[in-house]
Amino acid sequence: MAIDEDSILFDGQTILKSDITELKFWISSVEFYKFSIGKHYQIGFKTEKNQIDIHLRSYLGISDRYFLHLFNQILDKVWDPLTQRIFQRNLREWSENRLVNIAGCQLRDDGIISHKQGLIQKERIFILWQNLHFDKKFDRLTFTDSKDNSIWLNLYYKDNWNIEILISLLEYISEEKKALT
């Protein structure tokens, strides 16, 4: 594995940092019969054509410090510049069009739209900005409608790309909406 100014090389695959459009990371437990036996660290980078997924696992505490340190080193080298660039691109889209598609959600001028799996088919979720409550949890981002408790959505970090950018956009838009009222 190698990370330089312009590219990321992992497992024989190279991607340019400037081509990265989506990213994600998370830490989870490795479980065996409901017992935690280790940790799983994952970082993912996606371009229009390629994807790199970096998986680090430690078992029974062996090499846990090493993998946590390596995980943090990778994030320190790439996270801030990449998230800032992707955030700025999405913020520009929002400012110009009042419409952004990110992390499986559509941010519109009047609210946020997403979908969640129902019993038979996907359900469309729409929450007005003034009713939106979002909460960052350990493994997911949760949306709820403050006026209707039956409207809610969980976006899991391990399953969705650009959640951190989505959170930053939601914070920005929420502040913008408060300033207008």
mmCIF file of C-alpha atoms in Angstrom:
data_model
loop_
_atom_site.group_PDB
_atom_site.id
_atom_site.type_symbol
_atom_site.label_atom_id
_atom_site.label_comp_id
_atom_site.label_asym_id
_atom_site.label_seq_id
_atom_site.Cartn_x
_atom_site.Cartn_y
_atom_site.Cartn_z
ATOM 1 C CA MET A 1 0.000 0.000 0.000
ATOM 2 C CA ALA A 2 1.244 3.475 -0.891
ATOM 3 C CA ILE A 3 -0.290 6.926 -0.681
ATOM 4 C CA ASP A 4 1.397 9.893 -2.302
ATOM 5 C CA GLU A 5 0.355 13.414 -3.296
ATOM 6 C CA ASP A 6 -1.623 12.282 -6.338
ATOM 7 C CA SER A 7 -2.639 8.644 -5.952
ATOM 8 C CA ILE A 8 -3.523 5.697 -3.752
ATOM 9 C CA LEU A 9 -2.055 2.280 -4.509
ATOM 10 C CA PHE A 10 -3.517 -0.760 -2.795
ATOM 11 C CA ASP A 11 -3.490 -4.436 -3.739
ATOM 12 C CA GLY A 12 -2.109 -3.741 -7.221
ATOM 13 C CA GLN A 13 -4.748 -1.122 -8.015
ATOM 14 C CA THR A 14 -4.027 2.602 -8.360
ATOM 15 C CA ILE A 15 -6.531 5.447 -8.330
ATOM 16 C CA LEU A 16 -5.885 9.152 -8.630
ATOM 17 C CA LYS A 17 -7.030 11.223 -5.667
ATOM 18 C CA SER A 18 -8.449 13.829 -8.047
ATOM 19 C CA ASP A 19 -10.786 11.165 -9.531
ATOM 20 C CA ILE A 20 -12.259 10.076 -6.183
ATOM 21 C CA THR A 21 -15.951 10.973 -6.008
ATOM 22 C CA GLU A 22 -17.056 8.899 -3.029
ATOM 23 C CA LEU A 23 -15.556 7.571 0.187
ATOM 24 C CA LYS A 24 -16.532 5.795 3.351
ATOM 25 C CA PHE A 25 -15.023 4.377 6.508
ATOM 26 C CA TRP A 26 -16.151 2.513 9.572
ATOM 27 C CA ILE A 27 -15.021 0.329 12.435
ATOM 28 C CA SER A 28 -17.016 -2.674 13.574
ATOM 29 C CA SER A 29 -16.648 -5.686 15.829
ATOM 30 C CA VAL A 30 -15.829 -9.130 14.520
ATOM 31 C CA GLU A 31 -18.240 -11.425 16.329
ATOM 32 C CA PHE A 32 -18.443 -15.157 16.872
ATOM 33 C CA TYR A 33 -21.602 -16.435 18.576
ATOM 34 C CA LYS A 34 -22.363 -12.948 19.943
ATOM 35 C CA PHE A 35 -18.863 -12.612 21.417
ATOM 36 C CA SER A 36 -16.558 -9.913 20.128
ATOM 37 C CA ILE A 37 -13.344 -11.539 18.993
ATOM 38 C CA GLY A 38 -11.794 -8.656 17.105
ATOM 39 C CA LYS A 39 -12.167 -5.446 15.144
ATOM 40 C CA HIS A 40 -12.718 -4.745 11.466
ATOM 41 C CA TYR A 41 -11.545 -1.435 10.005
ATOM 42 C CA GLN A 42 -12.586 -0.468 6.486
ATOM 43 C CA ILE A 43 -11.847 2.491 4.253
ATOM 44 C CA GLY A 44 -13.285 2.735 0.744
ATOM 45 C CA PHE A 45 -12.469 5.031 -2.166
ATOM 46 C CA LYS A 46 -14.558 5.144 -5.332
ATOM 47 C CA THR A 47 -14.065 6.792 -8.708
ATOM 48 C CA GLU A 48 -16.313 6.686 -11.777
ATOM 49 C CA LYS A 49 -14.586 3.455 -12.905
ATOM 50 C CA ASN A 50 -12.691 1.950 -9.956
ATOM 51 C CA GLN A 51 -13.028 1.217 -6.292
ATOM 52 C CA ILE A 52 -10.503 0.419 -3.589
ATOM 53 C CA ASP A 53 -11.632 -1.174 -0.337
ATOM 54 C CA ILE A 54 -9.028 -1.427 2.403
ATOM 55 C CA HIS A 55 -9.888 -4.020 5.066
ATOM 56 C CA LEU A 56 -7.871 -4.365 8.264
ATOM 57 C CA ARG A 57 -8.786 -6.961 10.881
ATOM 58 C CA SER A 58 -7.386 -7.784 14.272
ATOM 59 C CA TYR A 59 -8.397 -10.789 16.334
ATOM 60 C CA LEU A 60 -8.278 -11.238 20.106
ATOM 61 C CA GLY A 61 -6.504 -7.898 20.497
ATOM 62 C CA ILE A 62 -3.474 -9.105 18.538
ATOM 63 C CA SER A 63 -2.111 -6.202 16.449
ATOM 64 C CA ASP A 64 -5.125 -4.044 17.360
ATOM 65 C CA ARG A 65 -2.974 -1.003 18.157
ATOM 66 C CA TYR A 66 -1.024 -1.457 14.944
ATOM 67 C CA PHE A 67 -4.172 -1.622 12.768
ATOM 68 C CA LEU A 68 -5.829 1.291 14.568
ATOM 69 C CA HIS A 69 -2.669 3.338 14.064
ATOM 70 C CA LEU A 70 -2.478 2.325 10.372
ATOM 71 C CA PHE A 71 -6.193 3.088 9.904
ATOM 72 C CA ASN A 72 -5.723 6.559 11.405
ATOM 73 C CA GLN A 73 -2.564 7.190 9.346
ATOM 74 C CA ILE A 74 -4.443 6.430 6.127
ATOM 75 C CA LEU A 75 -7.324 8.714 7.127
ATOM 76 C CA ASP A 76 -4.910 11.487 8.151
ATOM 77 C CA LYS A 77 -3.195 11.386 4.738
ATOM 78 C CA VAL A 78 -6.313 11.482 2.583
ATOM 79 C CA TRP A 79 -9.451 12.350 4.534
ATOM 80 C CA ASP A 80 -9.389 16.135 4.917
ATOM 81 C CA PRO A 81 -8.399 17.058 1.349
ATOM 82 C CA LEU A 82 -10.794 14.522 -0.209
ATOM 83 C CA THR A 83 -13.799 15.324 1.962
ATOM 84 C CA GLN A 84 -13.235 19.052 1.530
ATOM 85 C CA ARG A 85 -13.115 18.729 -2.276
ATOM 86 C CA ILE A 86 -16.212 16.504 -2.438
ATOM 87 C CA PHE A 87 -18.071 18.722 0.047
ATOM 88 C CA GLN A 88 -17.233 21.870 -1.942
ATOM 89 C CA ARG A 89 -18.457 20.247 -5.180
ATOM 90 C CA ASN A 90 -21.770 19.279 -3.556
ATOM 91 C CA LEU A 91 -22.102 22.663 -1.877
ATOM 92 C CA ARG A 92 -21.646 24.349 -5.278
ATOM 93 C CA GLU A 93 -24.382 22.110 -6.714
ATOM 94 C CA TRP A 94 -26.652 23.029 -3.800
ATOM 95 C CA SER A 95 -25.979 26.742 -4.177
ATOM 96 C CA GLU A 96 -26.607 26.683 -7.934
ATOM 97 C CA ASN A 97 -29.564 24.285 -8.176
ATOM 98 C CA ARG A 98 -30.910 23.651 -4.671
ATOM 99 C CA LEU A 99 -30.702 19.973 -5.618
ATOM 100 C CA VAL A 100 -27.999 17.462 -4.610
ATOM 101 C CA ASN A 101 -27.941 13.657 -4.826
ATOM 102 C CA ILE A 102 -25.663 12.167 -2.189
ATOM 103 C CA ALA A 103 -25.494 8.979 -0.084
ATOM 104 C CA GLY A 104 -28.776 7.680 -1.477
ATOM 105 C CA CYS A 105 -30.588 10.902 -0.591
ATOM 106 C CA GLN A 106 -31.845 13.777 -2.661
ATOM 107 C CA LEU A 107 -31.531 17.162 -0.985
ATOM 108 C CA ARG A 108 -34.079 19.591 -2.438
ATOM 109 C CA ASP A 109 -35.043 23.126 -1.574
ATOM 110 C CA ASP A 110 -38.098 21.942 0.387
ATOM 111 C CA GLY A 111 -36.672 18.850 2.101
ATOM 112 C CA ILE A 112 -34.884 15.531 1.840
ATOM 113 C CA ILE A 113 -35.998 12.439 -0.089
ATOM 114 C CA SER A 114 -34.685 8.916 0.326
ATOM 115 C CA HIS A 115 -35.933 5.335 0.237
ATOM 116 C CA LYS A 116 -35.986 2.534 2.758
ATOM 117 C CA GLN A 117 -36.806 -1.119 2.307
ATOM 118 C CA GLY A 118 -40.364 -1.884 3.387
ATOM 119 C CA LEU A 119 -41.912 -5.324 3.803
ATOM 120 C CA ILE A 120 -42.527 -5.792 0.091
ATOM 121 C CA GLN A 121 -40.966 -2.863 -1.730
ATOM 122 C CA LYS A 122 -38.932 0.265 -1.140
ATOM 123 C CA GLU A 123 -40.770 3.107 0.560
ATOM 124 C CA ARG A 124 -40.175 6.706 -0.437
ATOM 125 C CA ILE A 125 -39.326 8.924 2.538
ATOM 126 C CA PHE A 126 -39.782 12.705 2.369
ATOM 127 C CA ILE A 127 -39.055 15.033 5.280
ATOM 128 C CA LEU A 128 -39.456 18.813 5.149
ATOM 129 C CA TRP A 129 -36.399 20.759 6.299
ATOM 130 C CA GLN A 130 -38.264 22.330 9.213
ATOM 131 C CA ASN A 131 -39.274 18.841 10.454
ATOM 132 C CA LEU A 132 -35.931 17.110 9.861
ATOM 133 C CA HIS A 133 -34.034 15.788 12.844
ATOM 134 C CA PHE A 134 -30.820 13.872 12.182
ATOM 135 C CA ASP A 135 -28.602 12.133 14.682
ATOM 136 C CA LYS A 136 -25.109 10.682 14.242
ATOM 137 C CA LYS A 137 -24.876 7.289 15.930
ATOM 138 C CA PHE A 138 -21.931 4.897 16.200
ATOM 139 C CA ASP A 139 -22.816 2.880 13.097
ATOM 140 C CA ARG A 140 -25.455 4.974 11.289
ATOM 141 C CA LEU A 141 -27.008 8.318 10.538
ATOM 142 C CA THR A 142 -30.654 8.492 11.635
ATOM 143 C CA PHE A 143 -33.323 10.754 10.130
ATOM 144 C CA THR A 144 -36.682 11.355 11.779
ATOM 145 C CA ASP A 145 -39.616 13.632 11.077
ATOM 146 C CA SER A 146 -40.378 15.689 14.198
ATOM 147 C CA LYS A 147 -44.070 15.927 13.192
ATOM 148 C CA ASP A 148 -44.588 12.262 12.247
ATOM 149 C CA ASN A 149 -42.763 9.512 14.172
ATOM 150 C CA SER A 150 -43.688 6.928 11.537
ATOM 151 C CA ILE A 151 -41.280 8.624 9.105
ATOM 152 C CA TRP A 152 -37.683 7.637 9.815
ATOM 153 C CA LEU A 153 -34.593 6.324 8.044
ATOM 154 C CA ASN A 154 -31.245 4.815 9.006
ATOM 155 C CA LEU A 155 -28.224 5.173 6.718
ATOM 156 C CA TYR A 156 -25.459 2.788 7.801
ATOM 157 C CA TYR A 157 -21.869 3.971 7.381
ATOM 158 C CA LYS A 158 -20.709 0.600 6.073
ATOM 159 C CA ASP A 159 -23.393 0.484 3.369
ATOM 160 C CA ASN A 160 -23.505 4.086 2.138
ATOM 161 C CA TRP A 161 -20.902 6.277 0.496
ATOM 162 C CA ASN A 162 -20.256 9.943 1.399
ATOM 163 C CA ILE A 163 -22.219 9.920 4.654
ATOM 164 C CA GLU A 164 -19.701 12.276 6.278
ATOM 165 C CA ILE A 165 -20.188 14.732 3.421
ATOM 166 C CA LEU A 166 -23.963 14.347 3.726
ATOM 167 C CA ILE A 167 -23.730 15.184 7.438
ATOM 168 C CA SER A 168 -21.710 18.330 6.667
ATOM 169 C CA LEU A 169 -24.224 19.373 3.997
ATOM 170 C CA LEU A 170 -27.150 18.785 6.362
ATOM 171 C CA GLU A 171 -25.464 20.918 9.010
ATOM 172 C CA TYR A 172 -24.809 23.675 6.461
ATOM 173 C CA ILE A 173 -28.357 23.585 5.052
ATOM 174 C CA SER A 174 -29.891 23.511 8.540
ATOM 175 C CA GLU A 175 -27.929 26.630 9.504
ATOM 176 C CA GLU A 176 -28.881 28.286 6.219
ATOM 177 C CA LYS A 177 -32.571 27.503 6.780
ATOM 178 C CA LYS A 178 -32.428 28.824 10.374
ATOM 179 C CA ALA A 179 -30.863 32.061 9.152
ATOM 180 C CA LEU A 180 -33.742 32.565 6.700
ATOM 181 C CA THR A 181 -36.432 32.241 9.383
#
